[in-house]
């Protein structure tokens, strides 16, 4: 079973513009405790490069585009986020690299946990070992 999923959020729009709605514990599969966003990253910059023991995430590229490399220990995939009404849910223990940012990219990140640096796995080999042991 994949530990990540593409999400589509309801869009409302008319001649005045568009509105996208995403509610915690409804459209977002958890209670939102932390919000941050990434912008101004060059095309060659790689962000993320970690997995988390406790945190789940939803990533939404509000403007522009970026690529997300995902490894859940069994499946590896690169997904392009380029629609503000679309996001990707990442469960615990999913390795993520964000890269290929367009100049106008604004990547919004929602999490179910407050920041705790101790729950981050920043070594890819350690991540692979942990996910092998969980099988």
mmCIF file of C-alpha atoms in Angstrom:
data_model
loop_
_atom_site.group_PDB
_atom_site.id
_atom_site.type_symbol
_atom_site.label_atom_id
_atom_site.label_comp_id
_atom_site.label_asym_id
_atom_site.label_seq_id
_atom_site.Cartn_x
_atom_site.Cartn_y
_atom_site.Cartn_z
ATOM 1 C CA UNK A 1 0.000 0.000 0.000
ATOM 2 C CA UNK A 2 1.350 3.422 -0.954
ATOM 3 C CA UNK A 3 1.946 5.864 1.879
ATOM 4 C CA UNK A 4 1.146 8.859 -0.304
ATOM 5 C CA UNK A 5 -1.860 10.039 -2.281
ATOM 6 C CA UNK A 6 -2.691 12.798 -4.740
ATOM 7 C CA UNK A 7 -5.459 15.054 -3.400
ATOM 8 C CA UNK A 8 -7.931 17.223 -5.346
ATOM 9 C CA UNK A 9 -9.475 20.179 -3.506
ATOM 10 C CA UNK A 10 -12.852 21.759 -4.328
ATOM 11 C CA UNK A 11 -12.584 24.792 -6.619
ATOM 12 C CA UNK A 12 -15.090 27.583 -6.878
ATOM 13 C CA UNK A 13 -14.758 30.213 -9.561
ATOM 14 C CA UNK A 14 -16.419 32.823 -11.681
ATOM 15 C CA UNK A 15 -15.420 36.000 -13.518
ATOM 16 C CA UNK A 16 -14.018 37.414 -10.244
ATOM 17 C CA UNK A 17 -11.450 34.639 -9.905
ATOM 18 C CA UNK A 18 -11.067 31.320 -8.141
ATOM 19 C CA UNK A 19 -11.261 30.018 -4.590
ATOM 20 C CA UNK A 20 -9.884 26.679 -3.398
ATOM 21 C CA UNK A 21 -11.085 25.239 -0.088
ATOM 22 C CA UNK A 22 -9.128 22.729 2.018
ATOM 23 C CA UNK A 23 -10.358 21.968 5.541
ATOM 24 C CA UNK A 24 -8.449 20.046 8.208
ATOM 25 C CA UNK A 25 -9.802 16.572 9.042
ATOM 26 C CA UNK A 26 -11.925 16.757 5.889
ATOM 27 C CA UNK A 27 -9.996 17.619 2.724
ATOM 28 C CA UNK A 28 -6.706 17.424 4.636
ATOM 29 C CA UNK A 29 -6.540 13.995 6.361
ATOM 30 C CA UNK A 30 -5.367 15.339 9.725
ATOM 31 C CA UNK A 31 -5.644 18.194 12.211
ATOM 32 C CA UNK A 32 -3.303 20.949 10.978
ATOM 33 C CA UNK A 33 -0.730 22.003 13.597
ATOM 34 C CA UNK A 34 1.967 23.573 11.421
ATOM 35 C CA UNK A 35 2.036 25.538 8.178
ATOM 36 C CA UNK A 36 5.083 26.719 6.258
ATOM 37 C CA UNK A 37 5.896 27.554 2.674
ATOM 38 C CA UNK A 38 8.902 27.509 0.378
ATOM 39 C CA UNK A 39 9.502 30.180 -2.239
ATOM 40 C CA UNK A 40 12.415 31.782 -4.070
ATOM 41 C CA UNK A 41 14.212 28.460 -4.603
ATOM 42 C CA UNK A 42 16.291 28.124 -7.756
ATOM 43 C CA UNK A 43 15.552 25.394 -10.290
ATOM 44 C CA UNK A 44 18.696 23.459 -9.257
ATOM 45 C CA UNK A 45 18.006 23.568 -5.502
ATOM 46 C CA UNK A 46 16.836 20.355 -3.803
ATOM 47 C CA UNK A 47 14.745 20.884 -0.661
ATOM 48 C CA UNK A 48 13.501 18.307 1.826
ATOM 49 C CA UNK A 49 15.885 15.364 1.606
ATOM 50 C CA UNK A 50 14.419 13.725 4.680
ATOM 51 C CA UNK A 51 11.679 11.514 6.105
ATOM 52 C CA UNK A 52 9.794 11.957 9.365
ATOM 53 C CA UNK A 53 8.996 9.457 12.107
ATOM 54 C CA UNK A 54 5.861 11.273 13.340
ATOM 55 C CA UNK A 55 4.855 14.005 10.906
ATOM 56 C CA UNK A 56 2.422 13.653 8.042
ATOM 57 C CA UNK A 57 2.323 16.341 5.359
ATOM 58 C CA UNK A 58 0.198 17.767 2.581
ATOM 59 C CA UNK A 59 2.134 19.718 -0.060
ATOM 60 C CA UNK A 60 0.313 22.173 -2.334
ATOM 61 C CA UNK A 61 2.069 24.274 -4.965
ATOM 62 C CA UNK A 62 0.012 27.471 -4.823
ATOM 63 C CA UNK A 63 1.822 29.145 -7.705
ATOM 64 C CA UNK A 64 4.153 27.829 -10.391
ATOM 65 C CA UNK A 65 5.400 24.266 -10.208
ATOM 66 C CA UNK A 66 7.875 21.915 -8.600
ATOM 67 C CA UNK A 67 8.677 18.208 -8.678
ATOM 68 C CA UNK A 68 8.395 15.936 -5.647
ATOM 69 C CA UNK A 69 10.436 12.717 -5.472
ATOM 70 C CA UNK A 70 8.776 10.301 -3.051
ATOM 71 C CA UNK A 71 10.058 7.017 -1.619
ATOM 72 C CA UNK A 72 7.830 5.162 0.857
ATOM 73 C CA UNK A 73 10.198 2.219 1.245
ATOM 74 C CA UNK A 74 8.419 0.172 -1.439
ATOM 75 C CA UNK A 75 7.380 2.638 -4.131
ATOM 76 C CA UNK A 76 9.360 5.472 -5.695
ATOM 77 C CA UNK A 77 7.738 8.139 -7.827
ATOM 78 C CA UNK A 78 8.268 11.700 -8.993
ATOM 79 C CA UNK A 79 5.136 13.842 -9.084
ATOM 80 C CA UNK A 80 4.786 17.291 -10.624
ATOM 81 C CA UNK A 81 2.764 19.717 -8.509
ATOM 82 C CA UNK A 82 1.540 22.505 -10.786
ATOM 83 C CA UNK A 83 -2.130 23.090 -9.912
ATOM 84 C CA UNK A 84 -3.228 25.134 -6.870
ATOM 85 C CA UNK A 85 -6.260 22.847 -6.378
ATOM 86 C CA UNK A 86 -4.111 19.729 -6.133
ATOM 87 C CA UNK A 87 -1.845 18.489 -3.368
ATOM 88 C CA UNK A 88 -0.065 15.384 -2.255
ATOM 89 C CA UNK A 89 -0.511 13.670 1.110
ATOM 90 C CA UNK A 90 2.648 12.107 2.582
ATOM 91 C CA UNK A 91 2.331 9.698 5.500
ATOM 92 C CA UNK A 92 4.973 9.110 8.159
ATOM 93 C CA UNK A 93 8.229 7.518 6.974
ATOM 94 C CA UNK A 94 8.068 8.860 3.424
ATOM 95 C CA UNK A 95 11.306 10.245 1.997
ATOM 96 C CA UNK A 96 10.766 13.478 0.072
ATOM 97 C CA UNK A 97 12.895 15.644 -2.202
ATOM 98 C CA UNK A 98 11.410 18.810 -3.681
ATOM 99 C CA UNK A 99 13.199 20.202 -6.738
ATOM 100 C CA UNK A 100 12.869 21.771 -10.188
ATOM 101 C CA UNK A 101 11.124 24.831 -8.748
ATOM 102 C CA UNK A 102 9.761 27.321 -11.264
ATOM 103 C CA UNK A 103 10.739 30.952 -10.596
ATOM 104 C CA UNK A 104 7.214 31.716 -9.311
ATOM 105 C CA UNK A 105 6.811 28.537 -7.226
ATOM 106 C CA UNK A 106 5.202 28.850 -3.803
ATOM 107 C CA UNK A 107 5.025 25.431 -2.121
ATOM 108 C CA UNK A 108 2.664 25.363 0.871
ATOM 109 C CA UNK A 109 3.267 22.589 3.415
ATOM 110 C CA UNK A 110 0.736 21.519 6.066
ATOM 111 C CA UNK A 111 1.670 19.152 8.904
ATOM 112 C CA UNK A 112 -0.097 17.272 11.678
ATOM 113 C CA UNK A 113 2.797 17.888 14.106
ATOM 114 C CA UNK A 114 4.633 20.851 15.578
ATOM 115 C CA UNK A 115 8.289 21.063 14.575
ATOM 116 C CA UNK A 116 10.577 18.587 16.349
ATOM 117 C CA UNK A 117 13.995 18.161 14.762
ATOM 118 C CA UNK A 118 14.534 14.858 16.612
ATOM 119 C CA UNK A 119 11.900 13.075 14.513
ATOM 120 C CA UNK A 120 13.649 13.836 11.208
ATOM 121 C CA UNK A 121 15.576 11.126 9.352
ATOM 122 C CA UNK A 122 18.132 12.969 7.226
ATOM 123 C CA UNK A 123 20.256 10.012 6.116
ATOM 124 C CA UNK A 124 18.786 8.109 3.150
ATOM 125 C CA UNK A 125 20.556 4.838 4.054
ATOM 126 C CA UNK A 126 19.147 5.023 7.593
ATOM 127 C CA UNK A 127 15.668 5.624 6.113
ATOM 128 C CA UNK A 128 15.992 2.545 3.867
ATOM 129 C CA UNK A 129 17.125 0.439 6.836
ATOM 130 C CA UNK A 130 14.168 1.589 8.978
ATOM 131 C CA UNK A 131 11.615 0.921 6.225
ATOM 132 C CA UNK A 132 13.087 -2.550 5.553
ATOM 133 C CA UNK A 133 12.760 -3.396 9.259
ATOM 134 C CA UNK A 134 9.101 -2.240 9.284
ATOM 135 C CA UNK A 135 8.112 -4.758 6.569
#
